[in-house]
Short mmCIF file of C-alpha atoms in Angstrom, two decimals:
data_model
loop_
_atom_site.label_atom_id
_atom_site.label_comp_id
_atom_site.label_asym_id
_atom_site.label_seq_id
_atom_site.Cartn_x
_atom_site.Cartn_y
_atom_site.Cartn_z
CA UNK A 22 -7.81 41.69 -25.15
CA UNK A 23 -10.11 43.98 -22.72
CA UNK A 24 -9.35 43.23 -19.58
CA UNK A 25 -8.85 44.43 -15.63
CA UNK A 26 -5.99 42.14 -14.24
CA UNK A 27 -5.39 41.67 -10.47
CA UNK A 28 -2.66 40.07 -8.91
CA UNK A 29 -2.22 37.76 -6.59
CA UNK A 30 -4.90 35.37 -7.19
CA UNK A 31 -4.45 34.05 -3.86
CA UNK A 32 -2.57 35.13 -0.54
CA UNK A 33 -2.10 33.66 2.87
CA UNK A 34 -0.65 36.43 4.92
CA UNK A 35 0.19 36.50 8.30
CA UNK A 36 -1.78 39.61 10.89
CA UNK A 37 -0.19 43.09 10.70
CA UNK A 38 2.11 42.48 7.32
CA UNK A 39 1.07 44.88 5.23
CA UNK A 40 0.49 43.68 1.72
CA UNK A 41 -0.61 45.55 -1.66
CA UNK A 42 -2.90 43.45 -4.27
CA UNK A 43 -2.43 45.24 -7.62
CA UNK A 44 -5.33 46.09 -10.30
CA UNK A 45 -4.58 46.76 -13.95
CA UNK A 46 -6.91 47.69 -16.70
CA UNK A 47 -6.01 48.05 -20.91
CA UNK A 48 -9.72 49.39 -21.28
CA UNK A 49 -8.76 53.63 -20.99
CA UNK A 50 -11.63 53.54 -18.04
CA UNK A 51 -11.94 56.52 -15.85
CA UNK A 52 -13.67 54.81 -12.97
CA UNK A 53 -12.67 51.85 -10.88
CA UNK A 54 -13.22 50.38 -7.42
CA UNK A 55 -12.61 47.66 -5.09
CA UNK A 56 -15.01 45.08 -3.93
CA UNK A 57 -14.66 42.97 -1.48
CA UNK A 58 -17.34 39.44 -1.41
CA UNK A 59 -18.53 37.37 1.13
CA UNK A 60 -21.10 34.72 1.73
CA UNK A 61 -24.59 36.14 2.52
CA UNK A 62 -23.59 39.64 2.31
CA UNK A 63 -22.89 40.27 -1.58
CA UNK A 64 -20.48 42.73 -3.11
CA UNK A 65 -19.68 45.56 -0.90
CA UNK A 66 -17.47 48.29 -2.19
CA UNK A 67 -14.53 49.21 -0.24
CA UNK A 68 -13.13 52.53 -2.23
CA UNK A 69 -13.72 54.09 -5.59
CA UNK A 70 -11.89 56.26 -8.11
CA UNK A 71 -13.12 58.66 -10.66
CA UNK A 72 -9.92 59.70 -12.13
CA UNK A 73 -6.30 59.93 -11.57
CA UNK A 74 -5.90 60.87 -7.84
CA UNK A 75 -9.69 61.28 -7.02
CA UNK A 76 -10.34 58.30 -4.54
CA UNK A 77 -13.21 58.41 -2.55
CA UNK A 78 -14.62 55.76 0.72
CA UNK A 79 -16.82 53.06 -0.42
CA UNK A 80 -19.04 51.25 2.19
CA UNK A 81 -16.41 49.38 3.81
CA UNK A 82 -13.25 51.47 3.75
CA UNK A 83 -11.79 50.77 6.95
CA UNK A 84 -8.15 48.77 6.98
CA UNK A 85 -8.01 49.82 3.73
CA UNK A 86 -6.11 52.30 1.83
CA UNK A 87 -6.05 53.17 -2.15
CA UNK A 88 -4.30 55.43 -4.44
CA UNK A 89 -4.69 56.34 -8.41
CA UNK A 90 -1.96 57.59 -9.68
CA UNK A 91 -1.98 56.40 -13.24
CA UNK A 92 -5.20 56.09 -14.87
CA UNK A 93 -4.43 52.02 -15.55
CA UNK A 94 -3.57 50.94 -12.07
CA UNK A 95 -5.56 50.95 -8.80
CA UNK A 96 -3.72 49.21 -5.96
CA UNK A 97 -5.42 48.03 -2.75
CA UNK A 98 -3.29 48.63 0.27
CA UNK A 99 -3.83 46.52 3.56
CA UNK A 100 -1.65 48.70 5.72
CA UNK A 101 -2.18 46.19 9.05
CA UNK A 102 -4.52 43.18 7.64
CA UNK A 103 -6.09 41.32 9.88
CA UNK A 104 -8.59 38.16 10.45
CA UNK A 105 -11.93 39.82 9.50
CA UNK A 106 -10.25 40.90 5.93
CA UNK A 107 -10.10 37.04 5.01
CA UNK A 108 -12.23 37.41 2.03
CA UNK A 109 -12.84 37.41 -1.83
CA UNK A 110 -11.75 40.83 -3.74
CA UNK A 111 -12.37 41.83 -7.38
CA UNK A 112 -11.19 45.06 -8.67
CA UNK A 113 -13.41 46.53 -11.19
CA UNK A 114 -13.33 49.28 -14.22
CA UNK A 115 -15.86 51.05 -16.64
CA UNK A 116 -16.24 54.26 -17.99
CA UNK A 117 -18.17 55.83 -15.96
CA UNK A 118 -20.18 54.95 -13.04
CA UNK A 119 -23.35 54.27 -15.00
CA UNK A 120 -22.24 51.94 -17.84
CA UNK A 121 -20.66 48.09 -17.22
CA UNK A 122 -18.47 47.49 -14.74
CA UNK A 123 -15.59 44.67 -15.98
CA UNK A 124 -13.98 42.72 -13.27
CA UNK A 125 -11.19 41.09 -12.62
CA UNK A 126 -10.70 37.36 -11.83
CA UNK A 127 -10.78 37.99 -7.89
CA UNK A 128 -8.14 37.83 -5.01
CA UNK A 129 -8.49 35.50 -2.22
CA UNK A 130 -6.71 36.16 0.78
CA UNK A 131 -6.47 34.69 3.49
CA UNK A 132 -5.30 36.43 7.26
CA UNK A 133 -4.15 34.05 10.12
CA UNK B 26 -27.65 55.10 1.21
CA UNK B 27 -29.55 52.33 -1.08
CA UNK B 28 -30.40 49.29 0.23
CA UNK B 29 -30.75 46.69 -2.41
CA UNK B 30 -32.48 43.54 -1.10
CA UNK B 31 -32.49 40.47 -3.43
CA UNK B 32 -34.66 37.17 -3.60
CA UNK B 33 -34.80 34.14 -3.55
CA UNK B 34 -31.04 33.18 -2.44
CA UNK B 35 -31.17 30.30 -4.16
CA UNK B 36 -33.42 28.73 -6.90
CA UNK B 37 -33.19 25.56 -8.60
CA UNK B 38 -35.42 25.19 -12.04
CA UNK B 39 -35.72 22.08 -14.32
CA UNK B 40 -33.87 23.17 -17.84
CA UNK B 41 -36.11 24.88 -20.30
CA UNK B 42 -38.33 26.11 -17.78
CA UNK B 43 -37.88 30.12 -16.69
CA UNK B 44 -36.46 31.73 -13.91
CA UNK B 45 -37.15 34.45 -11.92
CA UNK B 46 -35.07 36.71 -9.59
CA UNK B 47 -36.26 39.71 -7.58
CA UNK B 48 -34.67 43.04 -5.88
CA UNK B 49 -36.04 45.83 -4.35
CA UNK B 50 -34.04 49.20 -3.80
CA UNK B 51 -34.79 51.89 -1.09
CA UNK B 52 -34.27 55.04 -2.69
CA UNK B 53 -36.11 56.27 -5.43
CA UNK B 54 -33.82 58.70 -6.97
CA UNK B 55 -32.07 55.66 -8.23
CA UNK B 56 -31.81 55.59 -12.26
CA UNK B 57 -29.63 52.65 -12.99
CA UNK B 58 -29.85 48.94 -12.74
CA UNK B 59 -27.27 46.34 -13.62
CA UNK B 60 -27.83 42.32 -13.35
CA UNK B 61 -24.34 40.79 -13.02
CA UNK B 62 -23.65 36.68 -13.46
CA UNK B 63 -20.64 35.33 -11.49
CA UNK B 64 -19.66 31.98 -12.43
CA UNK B 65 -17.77 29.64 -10.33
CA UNK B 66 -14.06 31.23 -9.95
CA UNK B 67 -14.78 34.14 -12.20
CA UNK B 68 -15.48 37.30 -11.23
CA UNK B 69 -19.33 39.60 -12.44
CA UNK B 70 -19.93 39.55 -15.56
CA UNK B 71 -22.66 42.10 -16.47
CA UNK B 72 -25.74 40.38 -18.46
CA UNK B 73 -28.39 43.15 -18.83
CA UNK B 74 -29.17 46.64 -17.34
CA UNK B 75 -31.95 49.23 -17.32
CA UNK B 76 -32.34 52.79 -16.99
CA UNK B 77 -34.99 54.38 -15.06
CA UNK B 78 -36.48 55.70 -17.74
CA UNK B 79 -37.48 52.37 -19.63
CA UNK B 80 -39.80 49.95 -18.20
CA UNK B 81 -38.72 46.71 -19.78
CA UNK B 82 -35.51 45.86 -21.90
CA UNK B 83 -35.05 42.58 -23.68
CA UNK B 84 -31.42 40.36 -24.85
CA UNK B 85 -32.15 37.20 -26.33
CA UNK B 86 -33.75 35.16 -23.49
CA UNK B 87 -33.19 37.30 -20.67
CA UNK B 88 -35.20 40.65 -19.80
CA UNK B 89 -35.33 43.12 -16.82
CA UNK B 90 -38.36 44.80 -15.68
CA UNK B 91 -38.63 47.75 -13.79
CA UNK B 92 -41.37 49.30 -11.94
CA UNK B 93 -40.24 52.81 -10.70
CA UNK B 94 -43.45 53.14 -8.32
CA UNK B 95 -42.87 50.10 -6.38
CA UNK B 96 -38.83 50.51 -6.26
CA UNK B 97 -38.41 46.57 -7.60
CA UNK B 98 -36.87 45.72 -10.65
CA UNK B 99 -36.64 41.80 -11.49
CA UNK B 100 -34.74 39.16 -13.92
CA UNK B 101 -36.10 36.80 -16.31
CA UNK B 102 -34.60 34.31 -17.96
CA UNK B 103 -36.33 31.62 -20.12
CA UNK B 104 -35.86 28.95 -21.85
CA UNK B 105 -33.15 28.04 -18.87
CA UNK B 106 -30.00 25.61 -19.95
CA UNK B 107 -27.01 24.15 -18.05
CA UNK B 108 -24.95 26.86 -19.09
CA UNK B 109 -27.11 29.62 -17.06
CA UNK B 110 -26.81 28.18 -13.41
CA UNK B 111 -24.33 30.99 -11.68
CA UNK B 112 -24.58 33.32 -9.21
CA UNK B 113 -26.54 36.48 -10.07
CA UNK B 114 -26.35 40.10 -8.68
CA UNK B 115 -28.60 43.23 -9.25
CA UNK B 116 -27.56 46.36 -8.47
CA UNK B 117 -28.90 49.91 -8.38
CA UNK B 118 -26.88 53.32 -8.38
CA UNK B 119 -27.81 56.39 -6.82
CA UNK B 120 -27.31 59.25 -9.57
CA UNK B 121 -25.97 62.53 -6.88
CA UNK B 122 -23.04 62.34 -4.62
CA UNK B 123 -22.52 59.11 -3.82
CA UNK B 124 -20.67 57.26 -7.00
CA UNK B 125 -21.20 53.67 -6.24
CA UNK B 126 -23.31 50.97 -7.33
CA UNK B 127 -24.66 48.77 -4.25
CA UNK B 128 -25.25 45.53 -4.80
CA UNK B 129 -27.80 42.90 -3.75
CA UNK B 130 -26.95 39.41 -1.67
CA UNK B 131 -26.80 37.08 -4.89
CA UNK B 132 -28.94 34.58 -5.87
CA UNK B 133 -27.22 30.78 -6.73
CA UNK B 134 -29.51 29.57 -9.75
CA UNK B 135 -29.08 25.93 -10.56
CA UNK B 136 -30.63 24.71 -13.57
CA UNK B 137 -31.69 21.02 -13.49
CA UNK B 138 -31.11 18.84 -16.70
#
């Protein structure tokens, strides 16, 4: 089955442990990204990836930290997490930039 | 960058009547235009898109319009049932340099039986 897997699907973490939420695809996609969602403000990307190790800054980048090393995988790094990172994040995968996007179920975290 | 802006927020339409949703996008080099539907615990699912070079594009009961001149695109879906109340999400992509798709502010859409 076609699909971008993330794990966890939810994390309560405390400030300043650094913690990695992992993104897997089975699709052979060349492009993926991170989005993070919160109420009122949509889906706002946080860093994107054209290809093994191209990564590039999204809209929100900062706290956050990415790499691409194998075309499947696409790991979001939270180096020093804090408070205002409490939100919902979906990893997402397509071909290219221009054709659909599939997501993944979403991470909730949570930083106290 | 684009600014997507996205109406109404939330909508609530009796079932089998039609609903509407709205965005506008800032700049007009933009060529690509994705509607996503997020139900409850699920991540986007994508429903419909467009290309700037089509005006209208059709799937069943739901259809995107586009009008290039007045940078607003919109989403129609009629005929509405239980099984279409989500949240859903337009998008538009700027085709040079930057390679990301920004997203509107969502619209709930509740569909009363």
């Amino acid at each position: 089955e076609a699909q971008v897997t993330q794990n966890p699907r939810y994390l309560i973490t405390v400030t300043g442990k650094k913690l990695t939420v992992t993104c897997s695809q089975n699709m052979n996609h060349e492009y993926m990204s991170w989005y993070r969602q919160d109420p009122g403000l949509g889906l706002r990307q946080i860093y994107y990836s054209m290809n093994v190790e191209v990564t590039d800054k999204g809209d929100v980048p900062e706290g956050y930290k990415v790499s691409r090393k194998e075309k499947r995988n696409f790991p979001l790094i939270l180096e020093s997490p804090s408070p205002n990172q409490t939100s919902l994040y979906f990893c997402a995968s397509s071909f290219t930039r221009n054709t659909e996007a599939f997501f993944g179920q979403g991470t909730r975290l949570t930083v106290v | 960058g684009e600014n997507v802006e996205q109406h109404p927020s939330t909508l609530s339409v009796q079932e089998g009547d039609s609903a509407v949703i709205k965005c506008t996008y800032s700049d007009s080099a933009s060529n690509y235009f994705p509607w996503y539907k997020q139900e409850l615990g699920k991540g986007p699912q994508l429903i419909i898109d467009i290309r700037s070079n089509v005006g209208e594009k059709k799937d069943q009961r739901i259809a995107v319009t586009l009008n290039k001149t007045a940078k607003h695109f919109s989403l129609h879906i009629t005929e509405t049932q239980p099984e279409d109340s989500a949240v859903y999400f337009c998008a538009a992509l700027e085709p040079f340099g930057n390679e990301k798709l920004t997203f509107g502010t969502g619209t709930r859409l509740t569909i009363i039986p």
